[in-house]
Coordinates of C-alpha atoms (C1' of nucleotides) in Angstrom, one line a residue:
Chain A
X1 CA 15.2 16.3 14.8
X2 CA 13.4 14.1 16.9
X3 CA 11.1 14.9 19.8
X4 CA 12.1 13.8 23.4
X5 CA 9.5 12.4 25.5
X6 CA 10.5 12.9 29.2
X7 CA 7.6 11.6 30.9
X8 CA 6.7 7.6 31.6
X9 CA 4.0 5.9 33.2
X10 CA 3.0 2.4 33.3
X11 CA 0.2 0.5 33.0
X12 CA -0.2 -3.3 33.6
X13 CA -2.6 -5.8 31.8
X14 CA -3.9 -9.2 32.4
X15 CA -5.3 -10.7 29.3
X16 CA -7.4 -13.4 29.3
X17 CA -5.6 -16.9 28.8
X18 CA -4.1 -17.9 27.1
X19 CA -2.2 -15.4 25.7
X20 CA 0.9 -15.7 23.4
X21 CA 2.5 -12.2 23.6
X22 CA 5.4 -12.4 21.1
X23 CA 2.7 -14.0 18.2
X24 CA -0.1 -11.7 19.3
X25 CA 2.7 -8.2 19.5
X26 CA 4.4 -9.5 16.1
X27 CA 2.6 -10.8 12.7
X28 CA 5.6 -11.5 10.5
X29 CA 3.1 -11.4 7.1
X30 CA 3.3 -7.8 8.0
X31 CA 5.7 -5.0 6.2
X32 CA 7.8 -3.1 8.5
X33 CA 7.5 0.3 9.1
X34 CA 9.8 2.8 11.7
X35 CA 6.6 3.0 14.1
X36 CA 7.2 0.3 15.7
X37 CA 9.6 -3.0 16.6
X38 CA 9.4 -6.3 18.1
X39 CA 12.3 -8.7 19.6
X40 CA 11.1 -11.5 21.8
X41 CA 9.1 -10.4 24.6
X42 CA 9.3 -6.7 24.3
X43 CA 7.5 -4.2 21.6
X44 CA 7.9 -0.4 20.6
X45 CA 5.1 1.6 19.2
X46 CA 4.8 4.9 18.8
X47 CA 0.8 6.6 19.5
X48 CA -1.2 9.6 18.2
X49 CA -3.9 9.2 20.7
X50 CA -6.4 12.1 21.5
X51 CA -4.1 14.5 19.5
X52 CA -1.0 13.8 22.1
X53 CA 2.3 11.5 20.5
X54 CA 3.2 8.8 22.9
X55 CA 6.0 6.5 23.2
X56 CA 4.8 2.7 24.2
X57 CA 6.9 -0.1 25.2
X58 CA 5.0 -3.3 25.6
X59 CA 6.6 -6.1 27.8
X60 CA 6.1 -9.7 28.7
X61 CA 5.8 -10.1 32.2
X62 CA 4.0 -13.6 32.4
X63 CA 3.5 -16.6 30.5
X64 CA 0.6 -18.2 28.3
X65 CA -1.3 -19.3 30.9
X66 CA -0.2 -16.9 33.2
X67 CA -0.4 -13.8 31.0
X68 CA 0.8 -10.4 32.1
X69 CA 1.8 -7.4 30.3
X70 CA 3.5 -4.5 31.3
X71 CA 3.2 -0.9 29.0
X72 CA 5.4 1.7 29.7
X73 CA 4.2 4.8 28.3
X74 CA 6.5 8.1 27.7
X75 CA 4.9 11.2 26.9
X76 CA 5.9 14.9 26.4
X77 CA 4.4 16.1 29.3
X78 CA 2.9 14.6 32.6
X79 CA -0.5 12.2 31.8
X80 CA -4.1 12.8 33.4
X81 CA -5.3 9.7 34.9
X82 CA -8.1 10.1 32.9
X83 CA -6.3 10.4 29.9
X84 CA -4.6 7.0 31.1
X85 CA -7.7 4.9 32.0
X86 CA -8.7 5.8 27.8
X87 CA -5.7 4.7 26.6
X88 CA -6.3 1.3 28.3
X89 CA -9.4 0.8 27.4
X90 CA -8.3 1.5 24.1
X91 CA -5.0 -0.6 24.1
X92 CA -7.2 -3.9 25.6
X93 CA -9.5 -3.0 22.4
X94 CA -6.9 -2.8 19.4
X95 CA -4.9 -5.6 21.1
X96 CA -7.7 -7.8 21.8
X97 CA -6.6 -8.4 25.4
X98 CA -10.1 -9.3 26.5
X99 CA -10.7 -12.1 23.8
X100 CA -11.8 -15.5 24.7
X101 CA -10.1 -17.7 22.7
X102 CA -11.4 -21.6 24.4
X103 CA -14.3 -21.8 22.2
X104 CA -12.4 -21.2 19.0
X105 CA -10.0 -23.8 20.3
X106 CA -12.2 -26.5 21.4
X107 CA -13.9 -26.5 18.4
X108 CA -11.0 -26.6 15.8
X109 CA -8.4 -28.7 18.0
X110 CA -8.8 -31.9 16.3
X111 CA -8.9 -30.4 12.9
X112 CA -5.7 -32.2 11.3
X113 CA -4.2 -29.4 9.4
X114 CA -5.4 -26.7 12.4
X115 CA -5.0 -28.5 15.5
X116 CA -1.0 -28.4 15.9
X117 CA -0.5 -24.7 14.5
X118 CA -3.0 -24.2 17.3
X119 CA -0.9 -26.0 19.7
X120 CA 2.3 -24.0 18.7
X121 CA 0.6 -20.8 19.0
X122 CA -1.7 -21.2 21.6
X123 CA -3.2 -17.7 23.0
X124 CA -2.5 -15.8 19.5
X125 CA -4.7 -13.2 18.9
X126 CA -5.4 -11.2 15.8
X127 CA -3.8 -7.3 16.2
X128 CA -4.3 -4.0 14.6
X129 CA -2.1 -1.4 16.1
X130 CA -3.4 1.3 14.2
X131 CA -6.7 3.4 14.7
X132 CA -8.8 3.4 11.1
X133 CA -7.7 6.3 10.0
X134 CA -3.8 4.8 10.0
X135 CA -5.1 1.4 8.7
X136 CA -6.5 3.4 5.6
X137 CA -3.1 4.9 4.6
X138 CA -1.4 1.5 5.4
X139 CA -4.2 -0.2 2.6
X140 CA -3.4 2.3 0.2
X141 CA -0.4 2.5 0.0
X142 CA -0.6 -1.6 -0.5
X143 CA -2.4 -1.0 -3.3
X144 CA -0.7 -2.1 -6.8
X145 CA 2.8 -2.2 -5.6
X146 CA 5.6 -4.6 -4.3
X147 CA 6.2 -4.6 -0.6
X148 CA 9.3 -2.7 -0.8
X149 CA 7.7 0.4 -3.0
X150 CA 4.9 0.5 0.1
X151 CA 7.1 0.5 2.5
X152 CA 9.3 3.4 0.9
X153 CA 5.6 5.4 0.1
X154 CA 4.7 5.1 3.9
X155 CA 7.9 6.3 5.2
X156 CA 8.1 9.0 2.7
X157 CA 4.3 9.9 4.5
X158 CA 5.8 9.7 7.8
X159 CA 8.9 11.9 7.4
X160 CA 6.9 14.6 5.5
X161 CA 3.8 15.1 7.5
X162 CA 4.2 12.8 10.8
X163 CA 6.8 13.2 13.9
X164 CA 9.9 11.5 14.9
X165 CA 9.9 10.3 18.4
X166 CA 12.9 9.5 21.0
X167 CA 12.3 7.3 24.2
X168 CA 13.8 4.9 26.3
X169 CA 16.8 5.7 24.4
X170 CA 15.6 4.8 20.5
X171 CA 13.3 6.7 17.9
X172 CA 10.6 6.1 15.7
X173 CA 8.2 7.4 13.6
X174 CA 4.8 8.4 14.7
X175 CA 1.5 9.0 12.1
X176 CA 0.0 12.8 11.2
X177 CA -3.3 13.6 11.9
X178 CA -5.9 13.9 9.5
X179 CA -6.1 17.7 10.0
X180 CA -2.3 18.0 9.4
X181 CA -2.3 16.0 5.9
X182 CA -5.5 18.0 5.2
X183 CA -3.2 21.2 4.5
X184 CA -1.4 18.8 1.9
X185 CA -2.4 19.2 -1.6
X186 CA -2.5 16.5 -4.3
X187 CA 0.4 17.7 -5.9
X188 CA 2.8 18.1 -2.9
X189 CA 1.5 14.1 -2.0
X190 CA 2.8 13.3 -5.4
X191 CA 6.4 14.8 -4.8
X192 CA 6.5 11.5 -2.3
X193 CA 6.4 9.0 -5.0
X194 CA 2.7 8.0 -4.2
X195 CA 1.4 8.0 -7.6
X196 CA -2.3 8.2 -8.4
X197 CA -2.4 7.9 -4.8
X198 CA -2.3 10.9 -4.1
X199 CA -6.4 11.2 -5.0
X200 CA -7.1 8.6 -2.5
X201 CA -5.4 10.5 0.6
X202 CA -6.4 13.7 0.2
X203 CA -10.4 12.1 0.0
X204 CA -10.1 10.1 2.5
X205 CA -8.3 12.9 5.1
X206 CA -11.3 15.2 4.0
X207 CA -13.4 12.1 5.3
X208 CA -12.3 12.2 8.8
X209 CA -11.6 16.0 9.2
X210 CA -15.4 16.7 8.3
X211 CA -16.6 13.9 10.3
X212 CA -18.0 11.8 7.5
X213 CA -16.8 9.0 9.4
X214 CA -16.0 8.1 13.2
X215 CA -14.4 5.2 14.4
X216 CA -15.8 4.8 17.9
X217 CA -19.1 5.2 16.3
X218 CA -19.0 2.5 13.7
X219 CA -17.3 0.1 16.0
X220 CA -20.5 -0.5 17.2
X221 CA -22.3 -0.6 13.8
X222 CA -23.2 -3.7 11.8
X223 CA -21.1 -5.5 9.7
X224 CA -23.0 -3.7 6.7
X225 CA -22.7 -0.4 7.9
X226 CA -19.1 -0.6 8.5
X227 CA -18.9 -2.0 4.7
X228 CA -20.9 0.4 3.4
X229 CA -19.2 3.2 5.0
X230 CA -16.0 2.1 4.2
X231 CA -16.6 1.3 0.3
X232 CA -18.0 5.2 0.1
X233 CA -14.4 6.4 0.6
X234 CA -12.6 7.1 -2.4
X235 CA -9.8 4.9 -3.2
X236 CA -11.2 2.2 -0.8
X237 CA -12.1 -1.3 -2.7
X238 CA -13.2 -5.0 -1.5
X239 CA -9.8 -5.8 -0.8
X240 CA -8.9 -3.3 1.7
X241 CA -12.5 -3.2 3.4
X242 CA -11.9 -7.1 3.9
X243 CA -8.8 -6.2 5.6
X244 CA -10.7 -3.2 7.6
X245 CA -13.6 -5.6 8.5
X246 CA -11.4 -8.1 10.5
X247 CA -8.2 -6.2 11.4
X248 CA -9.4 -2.9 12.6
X249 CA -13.3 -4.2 13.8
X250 CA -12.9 -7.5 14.9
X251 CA -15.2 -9.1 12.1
X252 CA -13.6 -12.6 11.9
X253 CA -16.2 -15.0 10.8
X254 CA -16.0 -14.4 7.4
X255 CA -13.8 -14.2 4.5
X256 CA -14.8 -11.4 2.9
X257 CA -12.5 -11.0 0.4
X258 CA -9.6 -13.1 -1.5
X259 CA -7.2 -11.3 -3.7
X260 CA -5.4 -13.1 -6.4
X261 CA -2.3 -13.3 -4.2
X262 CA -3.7 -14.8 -1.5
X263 CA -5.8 -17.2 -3.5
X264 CA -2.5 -18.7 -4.9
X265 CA -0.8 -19.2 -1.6
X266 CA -3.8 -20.3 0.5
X267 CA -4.4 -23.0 -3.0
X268 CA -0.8 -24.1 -2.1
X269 CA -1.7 -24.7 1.8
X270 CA -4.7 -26.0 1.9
X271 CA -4.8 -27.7 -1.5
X272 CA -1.5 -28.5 -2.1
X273 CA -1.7 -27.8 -5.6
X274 CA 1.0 -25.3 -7.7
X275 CA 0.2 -21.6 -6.8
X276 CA 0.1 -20.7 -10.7
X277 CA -3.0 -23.0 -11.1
X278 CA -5.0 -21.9 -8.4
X279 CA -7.9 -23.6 -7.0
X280 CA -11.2 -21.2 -7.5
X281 CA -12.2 -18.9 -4.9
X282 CA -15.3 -20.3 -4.4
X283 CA -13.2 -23.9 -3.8
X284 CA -11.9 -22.6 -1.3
X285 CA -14.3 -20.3 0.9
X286 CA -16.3 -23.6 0.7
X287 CA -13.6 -25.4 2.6
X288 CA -12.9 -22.7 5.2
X289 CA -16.4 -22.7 5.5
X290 CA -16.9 -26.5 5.9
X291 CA -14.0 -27.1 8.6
X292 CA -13.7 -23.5 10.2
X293 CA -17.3 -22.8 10.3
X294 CA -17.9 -19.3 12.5
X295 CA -14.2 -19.3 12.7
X296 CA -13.0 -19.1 9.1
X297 CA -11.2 -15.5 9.6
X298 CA -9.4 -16.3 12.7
X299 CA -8.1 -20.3 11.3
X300 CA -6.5 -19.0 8.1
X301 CA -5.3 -16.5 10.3
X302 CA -3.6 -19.1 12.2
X303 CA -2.3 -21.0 9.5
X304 CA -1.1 -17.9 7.3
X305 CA 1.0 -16.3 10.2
X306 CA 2.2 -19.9 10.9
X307 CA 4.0 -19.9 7.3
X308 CA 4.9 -16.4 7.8
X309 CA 6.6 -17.1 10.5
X310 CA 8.3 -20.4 9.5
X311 CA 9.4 -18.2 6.6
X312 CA 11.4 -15.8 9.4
X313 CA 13.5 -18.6 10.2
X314 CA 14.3 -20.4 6.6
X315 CA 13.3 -19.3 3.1
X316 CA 9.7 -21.1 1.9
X317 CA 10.8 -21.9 -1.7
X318 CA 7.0 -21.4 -3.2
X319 CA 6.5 -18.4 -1.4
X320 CA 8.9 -16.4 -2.1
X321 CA 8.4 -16.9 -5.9
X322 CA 4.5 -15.0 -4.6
X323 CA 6.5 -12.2 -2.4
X324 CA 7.5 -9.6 -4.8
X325 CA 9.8 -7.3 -2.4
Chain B
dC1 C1' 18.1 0.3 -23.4
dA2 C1' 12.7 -0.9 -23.4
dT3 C1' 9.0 -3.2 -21.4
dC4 C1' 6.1 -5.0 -17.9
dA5 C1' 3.5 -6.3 -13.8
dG6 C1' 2.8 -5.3 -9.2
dG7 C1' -0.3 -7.6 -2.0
dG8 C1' -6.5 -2.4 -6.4
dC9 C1' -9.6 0.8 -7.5
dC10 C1' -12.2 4.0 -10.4
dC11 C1' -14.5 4.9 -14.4
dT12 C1' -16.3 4.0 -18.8
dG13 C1' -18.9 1.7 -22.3
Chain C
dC1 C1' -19.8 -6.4 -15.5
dA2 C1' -15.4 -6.5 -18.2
dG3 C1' -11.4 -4.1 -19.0
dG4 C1' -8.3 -0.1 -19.6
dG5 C1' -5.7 3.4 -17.1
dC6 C1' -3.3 5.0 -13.3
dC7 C1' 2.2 6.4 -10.7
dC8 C1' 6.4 4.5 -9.9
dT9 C1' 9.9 0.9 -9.4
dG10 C1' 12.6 -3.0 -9.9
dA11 C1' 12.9 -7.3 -12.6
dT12 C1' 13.7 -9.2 -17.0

DNA sequence: CATCAGGGCCCTG
DNA sequence: CAGGGCCCTGAT
């Protein structure tokens, strides 16, 4: 039974230009989940924000140059200004509304390879709709398993311990709190399928409900910090505090981290060699490094969304052989 | 039917 | 610091 929210405000935003909303609002590489949807020019996302479930619809109501997006927010009961003006702030923060992208593009726009994915999606910005405690479910449940096995662990999560939301006539799923998983216990987790899993989300729910870690507080910590204090969570590796680093705190110099996956398909596109001899990891952070210097998080970024999203449209033969579904 | 690796991480030796 | 084990699932 879902839960109706009657109430709807809106805010407006004017990101910085340029700003491509439909590449910014969807990342195709992604795995879809019930939270949320994208067609072109409009977005649904459900919220747990300050403890109270929201309903989001983000719209496009500009153009690149011109960019202006309107956020329509349904609630369960009537929204404090207050309460609004956070949500802003925070929305501008997770969406990267106030990024300046010129530099990055000035500098890279007569790279060969770079400068016409840059053309085509000119004003794309990295995203992470999720707050850190959300991210860290997402990455575990990534870990050791095909796409379609995380995507069936999450939902499993969401219909057991998170809410169902209705709003401008559709319904999605919403994310728990930490408190409420903390009632679960490692053996009910496991009933869901989750595997030795199970460990990892009950440590890292105890983690946030006794305060070991706060996200507004290590926004503003160094890079190390944030590593550090990521890596002591249990069930949290190098390949899910490289995702953290740059999806959830903006860190997108550096490549921090290159799984085997990803070292097969990046071989293929910048190499151009077969994905099942790989060019060496070092290889290829020295090349980012060479041609992307300071901006080596947000090219590839670039460049691996561009092939996710060519792949929307017509099947990459290579690719799919690497996308175990 | 059995076997195996998968978009890691922990723990042990 | 290398390598086995971990849960479950779908592919072979």
């Amino acid at each position: 039974m879902a839960l109706f929210l009657p109430f709807c405000e809106q805010i407006d935003f004017y990101p910085t230009a340029p700003f491509n909303f439909d590449a910014t609002l969807h990342k195709p590489s992604h795995f879809p989940s019930t939270d949320n949807f994208w067609e072109p020019g409009v977005r649904w996302q459900t919220m747990l924000w300050q403890g109270t479930l929201l309903g989001l619809k983000f719209e496009n109501r500009g153009t690149v140059d011109q960019p202006r997006m309107q956020v329509s927010v349904w609630s369960q009961s009537r929204l404090e200004p207050d309460f609004i003006a956070g949500l802003e702030a925070e929305l501008r923060y997770r969406y990267n509304l106030d990024l300046d992208l010129e530099p990055f593009n000035r500098a890279l726009a007569s790279d060969p390879q770079l400068g016409p994915v840059l053309d085509r999606w000119r004003g794309t910005r990295p995203m992470s709709y999720c707050s850190l405690y959300e991210y860290l479910i997402v990455a575990i449940v990534l870990q050791n398993a095909t796409v379609r096995r995380s995507v069936n662990m999450l939902q499993a999560l969401f219909d057991a311990y998170g809410a169902r939301l209705a709003y401008d006539g559709k319904e999605f799923s919403a994310y728990w709190s930490p408190e409420r998983l903390a009632q679960a216990s490692e053996e009910e987790l496991r009933r869901l399928k989750v595997g030795y899993r199970a460990k990892s989300f009950v440590r890292v729910t105890q983690a946030f409900v006794q305060g070991q870690i706060d996200e507004m507080r290590l926004r503003s910590a160094s890079i190390e910090e944030q590593r550090k204090s990521l890596l002591s969570l249990y069930g949290v590796g190098p390949a899910s505090v490289g995702y953290i680093l740059s999806d959830v705190f903006h860190r997108w110099s550096a490549m921090s981290h290159i799984s085997p996956w990803e070292q097969k398909i990046y071989s293929r596109l910048f190499f151009d060699v077969d994905p099942e001899t790989p060019v060496p990891v070092e290889k290829l952070k020295a090349l980012f490094a060479e041609r992307f210097s300071g901006y080596e998080g947000l090219a590839v970024g670039y460049i691996w969304e561009d092939l996710f999203w060519r792949r929307k449209h017509e099947p990459v033969d290579w690719l799919e052989r690497l996308i175990r579904l």
